[in-house]
mmCIF file of C-alpha atoms and ligand atoms in Angstrom:
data_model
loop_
_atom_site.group_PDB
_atom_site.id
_atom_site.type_symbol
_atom_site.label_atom_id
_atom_site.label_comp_id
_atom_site.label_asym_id
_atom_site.label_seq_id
_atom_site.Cartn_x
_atom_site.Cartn_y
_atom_site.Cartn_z
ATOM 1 C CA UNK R 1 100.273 99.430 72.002
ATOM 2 C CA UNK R 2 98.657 96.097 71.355
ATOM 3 C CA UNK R 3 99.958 94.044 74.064
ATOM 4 C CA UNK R 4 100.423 94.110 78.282
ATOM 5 C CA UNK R 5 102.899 91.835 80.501
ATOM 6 C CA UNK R 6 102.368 92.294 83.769
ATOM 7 C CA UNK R 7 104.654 91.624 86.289
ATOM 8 C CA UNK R 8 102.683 89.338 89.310
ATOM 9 C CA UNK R 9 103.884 89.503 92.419
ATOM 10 C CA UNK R 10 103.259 93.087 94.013
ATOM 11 C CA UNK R 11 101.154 94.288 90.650
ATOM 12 C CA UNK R 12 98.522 91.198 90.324
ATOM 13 C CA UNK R 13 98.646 89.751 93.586
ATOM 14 C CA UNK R 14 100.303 90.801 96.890
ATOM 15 C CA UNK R 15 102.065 87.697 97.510
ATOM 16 C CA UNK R 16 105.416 89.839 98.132
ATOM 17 C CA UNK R 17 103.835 89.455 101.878
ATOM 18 C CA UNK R 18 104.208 85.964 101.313
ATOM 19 C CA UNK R 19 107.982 85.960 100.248
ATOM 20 C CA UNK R 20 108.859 88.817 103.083
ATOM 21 C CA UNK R 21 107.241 86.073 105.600
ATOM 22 C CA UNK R 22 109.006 83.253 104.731
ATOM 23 C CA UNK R 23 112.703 85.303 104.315
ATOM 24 C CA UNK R 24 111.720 86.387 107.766
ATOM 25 C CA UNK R 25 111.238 83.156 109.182
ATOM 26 C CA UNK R 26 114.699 81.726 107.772
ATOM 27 C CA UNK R 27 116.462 84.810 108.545
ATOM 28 C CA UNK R 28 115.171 84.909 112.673
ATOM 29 C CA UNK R 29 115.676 81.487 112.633
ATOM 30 C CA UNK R 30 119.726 82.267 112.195
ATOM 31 C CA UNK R 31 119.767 85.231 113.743
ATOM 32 C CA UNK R 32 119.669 87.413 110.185
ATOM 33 C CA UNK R 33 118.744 90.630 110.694
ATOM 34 C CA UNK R 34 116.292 91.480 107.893
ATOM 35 C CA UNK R 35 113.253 93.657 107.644
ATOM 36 C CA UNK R 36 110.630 95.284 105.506
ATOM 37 C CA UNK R 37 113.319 97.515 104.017
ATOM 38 C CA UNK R 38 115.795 94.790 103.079
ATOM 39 C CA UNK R 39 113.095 93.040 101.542
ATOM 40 C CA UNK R 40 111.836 95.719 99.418
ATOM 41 C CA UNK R 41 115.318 95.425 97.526
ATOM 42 C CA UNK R 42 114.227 92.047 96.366
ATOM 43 C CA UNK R 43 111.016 92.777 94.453
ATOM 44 C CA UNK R 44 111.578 91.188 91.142
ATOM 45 C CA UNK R 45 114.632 89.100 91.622
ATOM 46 C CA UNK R 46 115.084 85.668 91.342
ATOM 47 C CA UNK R 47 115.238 83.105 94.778
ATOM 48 C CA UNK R 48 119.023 83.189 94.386
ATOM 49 C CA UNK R 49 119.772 86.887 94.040
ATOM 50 C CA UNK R 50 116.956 87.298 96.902
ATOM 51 C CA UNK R 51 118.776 84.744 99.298
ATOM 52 C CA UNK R 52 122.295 86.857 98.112
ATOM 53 C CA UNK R 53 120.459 89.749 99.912
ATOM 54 C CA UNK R 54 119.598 88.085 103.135
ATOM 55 C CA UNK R 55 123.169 86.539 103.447
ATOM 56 C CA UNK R 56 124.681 90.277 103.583
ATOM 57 C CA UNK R 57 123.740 89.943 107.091
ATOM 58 C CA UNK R 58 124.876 86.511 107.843
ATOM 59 C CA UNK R 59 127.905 85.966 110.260
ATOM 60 C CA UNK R 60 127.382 82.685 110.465
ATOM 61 C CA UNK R 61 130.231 79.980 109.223
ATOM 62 C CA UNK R 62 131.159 79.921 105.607
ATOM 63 C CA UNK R 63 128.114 78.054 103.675
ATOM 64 C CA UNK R 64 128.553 76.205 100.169
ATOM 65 C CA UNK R 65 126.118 75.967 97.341
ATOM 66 C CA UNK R 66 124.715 72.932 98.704
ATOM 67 C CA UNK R 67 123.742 75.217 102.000
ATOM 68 C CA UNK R 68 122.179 77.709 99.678
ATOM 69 C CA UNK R 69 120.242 75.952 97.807
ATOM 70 C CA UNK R 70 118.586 74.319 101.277
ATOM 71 C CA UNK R 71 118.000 77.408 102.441
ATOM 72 C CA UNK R 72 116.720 78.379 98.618
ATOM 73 C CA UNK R 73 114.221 75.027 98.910
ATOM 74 C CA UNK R 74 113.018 75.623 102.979
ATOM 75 C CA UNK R 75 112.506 79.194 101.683
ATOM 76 C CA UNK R 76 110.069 78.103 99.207
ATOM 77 C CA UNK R 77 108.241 74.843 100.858
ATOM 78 C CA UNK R 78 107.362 78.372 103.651
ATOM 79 C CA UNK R 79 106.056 80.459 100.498
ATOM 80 C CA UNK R 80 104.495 77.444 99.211
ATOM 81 C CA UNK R 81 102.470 77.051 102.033
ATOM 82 C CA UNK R 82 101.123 80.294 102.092
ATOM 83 C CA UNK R 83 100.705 80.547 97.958
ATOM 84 C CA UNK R 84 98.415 77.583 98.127
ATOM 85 C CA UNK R 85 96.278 78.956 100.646
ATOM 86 C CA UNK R 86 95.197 81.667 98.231
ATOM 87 C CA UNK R 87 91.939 82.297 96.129
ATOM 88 C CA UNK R 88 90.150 84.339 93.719
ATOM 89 C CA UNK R 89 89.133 86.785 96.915
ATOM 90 C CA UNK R 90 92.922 88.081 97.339
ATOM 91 C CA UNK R 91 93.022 89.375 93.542
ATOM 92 C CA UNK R 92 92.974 93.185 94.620
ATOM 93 C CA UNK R 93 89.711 95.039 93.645
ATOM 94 C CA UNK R 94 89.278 96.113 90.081
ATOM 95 C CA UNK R 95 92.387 93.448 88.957
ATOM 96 C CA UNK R 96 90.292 90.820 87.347
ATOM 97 C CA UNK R 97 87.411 93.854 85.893
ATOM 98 C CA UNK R 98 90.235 95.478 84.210
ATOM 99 C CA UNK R 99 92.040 92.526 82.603
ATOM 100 C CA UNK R 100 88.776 91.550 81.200
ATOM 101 C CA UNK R 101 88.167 94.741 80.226
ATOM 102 C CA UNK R 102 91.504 94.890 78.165
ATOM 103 C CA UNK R 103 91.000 91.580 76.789
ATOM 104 C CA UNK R 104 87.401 93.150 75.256
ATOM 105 C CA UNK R 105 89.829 95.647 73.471
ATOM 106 C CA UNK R 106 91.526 93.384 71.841
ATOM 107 C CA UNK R 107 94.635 93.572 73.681
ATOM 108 C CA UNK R 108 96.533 90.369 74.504
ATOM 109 C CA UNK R 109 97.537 90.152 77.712
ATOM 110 C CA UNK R 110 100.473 88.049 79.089
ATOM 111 C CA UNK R 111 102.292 87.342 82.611
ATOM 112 C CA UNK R 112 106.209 88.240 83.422
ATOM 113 C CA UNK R 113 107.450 86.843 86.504
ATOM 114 C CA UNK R 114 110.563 85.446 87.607
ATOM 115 C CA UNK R 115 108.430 83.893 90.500
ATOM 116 C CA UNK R 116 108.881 79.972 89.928
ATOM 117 C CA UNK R 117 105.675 79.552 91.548
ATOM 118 C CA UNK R 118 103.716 81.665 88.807
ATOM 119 C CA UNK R 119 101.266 79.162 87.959
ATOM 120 C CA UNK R 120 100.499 77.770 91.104
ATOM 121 C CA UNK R 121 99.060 81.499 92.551
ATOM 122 C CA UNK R 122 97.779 82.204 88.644
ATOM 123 C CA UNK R 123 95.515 78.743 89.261
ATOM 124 C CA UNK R 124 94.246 79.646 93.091
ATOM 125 C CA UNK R 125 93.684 82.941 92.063
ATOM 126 C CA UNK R 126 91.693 81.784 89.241
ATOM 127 C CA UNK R 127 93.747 84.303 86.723
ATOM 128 C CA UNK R 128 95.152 81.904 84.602
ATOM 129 C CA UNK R 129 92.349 81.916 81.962
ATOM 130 C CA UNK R 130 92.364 85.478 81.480
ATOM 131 C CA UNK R 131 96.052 85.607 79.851
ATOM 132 C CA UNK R 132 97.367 84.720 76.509
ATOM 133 C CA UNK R 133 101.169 83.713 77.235
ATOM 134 C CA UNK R 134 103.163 83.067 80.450
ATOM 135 C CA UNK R 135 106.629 83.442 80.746
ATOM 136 C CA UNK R 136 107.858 83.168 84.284
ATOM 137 C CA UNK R 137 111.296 81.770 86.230
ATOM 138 C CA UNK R 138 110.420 78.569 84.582
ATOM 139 C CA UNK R 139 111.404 79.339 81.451
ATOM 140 C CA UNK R 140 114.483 81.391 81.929
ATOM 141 C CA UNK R 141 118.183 81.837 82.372
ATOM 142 C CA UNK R 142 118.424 85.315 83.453
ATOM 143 C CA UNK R 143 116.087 86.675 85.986
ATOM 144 C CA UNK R 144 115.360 90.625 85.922
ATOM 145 C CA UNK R 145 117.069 92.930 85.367
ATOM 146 C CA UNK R 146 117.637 90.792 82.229
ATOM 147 C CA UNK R 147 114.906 91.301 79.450
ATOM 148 C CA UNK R 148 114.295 87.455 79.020
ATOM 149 C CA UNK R 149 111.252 87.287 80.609
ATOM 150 C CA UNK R 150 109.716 90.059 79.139
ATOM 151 C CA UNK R 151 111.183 89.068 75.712
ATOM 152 C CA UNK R 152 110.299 85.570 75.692
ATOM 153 C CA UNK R 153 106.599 86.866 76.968
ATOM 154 C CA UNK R 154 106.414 88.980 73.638
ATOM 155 C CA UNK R 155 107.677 86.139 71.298
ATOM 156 C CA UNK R 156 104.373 83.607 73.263
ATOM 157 C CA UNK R 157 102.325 86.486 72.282
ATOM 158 C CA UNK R 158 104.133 86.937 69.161
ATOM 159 C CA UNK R 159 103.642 91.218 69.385
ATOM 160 C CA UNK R 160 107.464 92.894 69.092
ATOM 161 C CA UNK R 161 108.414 94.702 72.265
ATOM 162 C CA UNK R 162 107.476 98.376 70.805
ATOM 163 C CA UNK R 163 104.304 97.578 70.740
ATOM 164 C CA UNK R 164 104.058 96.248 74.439
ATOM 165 C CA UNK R 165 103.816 97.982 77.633
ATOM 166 C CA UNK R 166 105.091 95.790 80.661
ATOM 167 C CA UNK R 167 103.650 96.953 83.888
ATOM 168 C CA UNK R 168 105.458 96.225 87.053
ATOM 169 C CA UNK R 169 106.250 97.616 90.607
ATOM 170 C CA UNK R 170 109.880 96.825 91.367
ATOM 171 C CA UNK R 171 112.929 99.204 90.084
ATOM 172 C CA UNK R 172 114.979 95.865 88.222
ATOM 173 C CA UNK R 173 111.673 95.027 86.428
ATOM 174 C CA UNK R 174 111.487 98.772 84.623
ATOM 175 C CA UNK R 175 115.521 98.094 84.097
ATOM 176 C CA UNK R 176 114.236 94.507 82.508
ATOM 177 C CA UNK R 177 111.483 96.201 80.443
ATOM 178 C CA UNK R 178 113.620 99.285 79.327
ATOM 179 C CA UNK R 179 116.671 97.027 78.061
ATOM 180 C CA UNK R 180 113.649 95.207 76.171
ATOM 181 C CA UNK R 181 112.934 97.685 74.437
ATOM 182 C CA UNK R 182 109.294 97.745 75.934
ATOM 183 C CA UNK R 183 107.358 100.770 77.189
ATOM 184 C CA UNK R 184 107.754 100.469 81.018
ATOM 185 C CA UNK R 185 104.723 101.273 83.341
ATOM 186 C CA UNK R 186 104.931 101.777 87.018
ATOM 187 C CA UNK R 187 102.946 100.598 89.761
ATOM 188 C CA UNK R 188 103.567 100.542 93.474
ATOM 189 C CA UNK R 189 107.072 101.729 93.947
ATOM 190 C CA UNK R 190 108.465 101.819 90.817
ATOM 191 C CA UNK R 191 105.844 104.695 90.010
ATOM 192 C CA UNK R 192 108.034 106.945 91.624
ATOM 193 C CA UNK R 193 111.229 105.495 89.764
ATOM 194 C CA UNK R 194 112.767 107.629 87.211
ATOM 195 C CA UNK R 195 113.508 105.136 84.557
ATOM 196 C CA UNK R 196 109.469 104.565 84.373
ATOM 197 C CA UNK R 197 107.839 105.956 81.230
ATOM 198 C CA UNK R 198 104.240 106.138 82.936
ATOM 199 C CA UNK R 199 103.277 105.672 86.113
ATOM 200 C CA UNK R 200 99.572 104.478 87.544
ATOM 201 C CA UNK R 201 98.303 104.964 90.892
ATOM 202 C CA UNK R 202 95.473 102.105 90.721
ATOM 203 C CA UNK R 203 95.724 99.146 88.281
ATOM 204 C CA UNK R 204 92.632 100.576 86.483
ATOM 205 C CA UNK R 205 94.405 103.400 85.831
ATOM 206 C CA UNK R 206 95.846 101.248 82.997
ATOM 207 C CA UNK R 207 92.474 101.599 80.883
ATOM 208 C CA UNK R 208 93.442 105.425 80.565
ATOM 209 C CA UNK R 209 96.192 104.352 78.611
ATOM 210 C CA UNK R 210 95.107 101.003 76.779
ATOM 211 C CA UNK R 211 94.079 101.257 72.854
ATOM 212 C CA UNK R 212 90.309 99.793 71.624
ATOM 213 C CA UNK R 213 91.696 97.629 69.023
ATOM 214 C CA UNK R 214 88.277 95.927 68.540
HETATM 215 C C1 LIG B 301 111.091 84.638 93.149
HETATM 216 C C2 LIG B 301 111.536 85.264 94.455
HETATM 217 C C3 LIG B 301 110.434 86.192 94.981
HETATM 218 C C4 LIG B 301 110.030 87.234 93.940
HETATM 219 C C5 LIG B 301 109.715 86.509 92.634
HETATM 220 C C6 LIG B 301 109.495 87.499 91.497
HETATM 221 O O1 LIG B 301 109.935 83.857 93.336
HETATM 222 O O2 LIG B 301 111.802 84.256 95.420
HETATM 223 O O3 LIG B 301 110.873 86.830 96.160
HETATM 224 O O4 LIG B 301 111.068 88.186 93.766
HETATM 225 O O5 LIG B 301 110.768 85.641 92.222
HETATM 226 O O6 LIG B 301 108.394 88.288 91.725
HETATM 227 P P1 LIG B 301 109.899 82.246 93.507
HETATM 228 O O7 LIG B 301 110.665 81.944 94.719
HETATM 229 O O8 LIG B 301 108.416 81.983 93.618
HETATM 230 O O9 LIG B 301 110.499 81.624 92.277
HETATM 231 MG MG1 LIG B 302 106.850 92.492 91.365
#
């Protein structure tokens, strides 16, 4: 293993709060039923497949792209709001101590997401420094389940998937990392998912498994 992607949202950061809130607020404001369980089926997809999701619900009249892709933009101008409000102080303890850590073995270290917004809550958090490569809904076709990210995140870092682990907490992300051809660990929910090759309990967990290439 010489390399780590981590998925961000729900394994760096909690900002899946963030993206529950602002679904919520879209959904109640159409009467959409959708709660905490609903939303948990939308950890690592894209804003599209996510908003897909919420509609199952909808009785409303018929609504066209055009309609989807306002809700898609009021969505994220919510998120936004709350992404930009964020700092170093919500990276969970031991994140930062054990990226830095890594990085002192010599492992390069890279980010995953098919959050749009990657940068934005990489910058307030102050995390962007600490990785390598980012590859993240900016630069891809195919959200997860898809590989892309992950693949494209290995080609920045240029280390061939084998040699990668790609750490994440939602069930399409271990699909994404296992039709990468990456070793998938899982964090969060997708520790207890059966595709998962290793699971952690707390991030730092990770050193247990993490090479001194130094
Ligand atoms: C999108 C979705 C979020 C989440 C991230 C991936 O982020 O909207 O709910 O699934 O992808 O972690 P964004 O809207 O920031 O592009
Ligand atoms: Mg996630």
């Amino acid at each position: 293993m010489k390399a780590f992607i981590f998925d961000m949202d729900g394994v760096l950061v909690h900002t899946d709060r963030f993206h529950y809130l602002a679904w919520k607020e879209i959904a109640d404001a159409r009467d959409i039923y959708f709660d905490e369980r609903i939303n948990d089926r939308l950890r690592g997809l894209s804003r599209e497949a996510s908003l897909e999701i919420v509609l199952e619900r909808y009785h409303g009249a018929p609504l066209s792209a055009a309609d989807k892709a306002a809700l898609c933009a009021e969505k994220n101008d919510i998120c936004r709001r709350y992404l930009a409000a964020m700092t170093p102080a919500d990276v969970p303890e031991g994140v930062r101590e054990t990226l830095e850590e890594l990085c002192a073995r010599g492992c390069r270290l890279a980010v995953g997401s098919s959050s749009k917004n990657t940068k934005l809550v990489l910058e307030r958090t102050g995390l962007l420094d600490v990785f390598d490569a980012i590859s993240d809904g900016t630069n891809i076709t195919r959200a997860k389940p898809d590989p892309e990210v992950f693949l494209k995140a290995a080609e920045f870092l240029g280390v061939p998937p084998a040699d990668c682990a790609v750490v994440e907490d939602a069930e399409a992300g271990i699909d994404a990392a296992k039709a990468g051809g990456f070793i998938a660990i899982g964090i969060g929910p997708a520790a207890r998912y059966e595709k998962t090759d290793h699971s952690i309990h707390e991030f730092s967990d990770l050193l247990t498994w993490a090479p001194d290439l130094t």
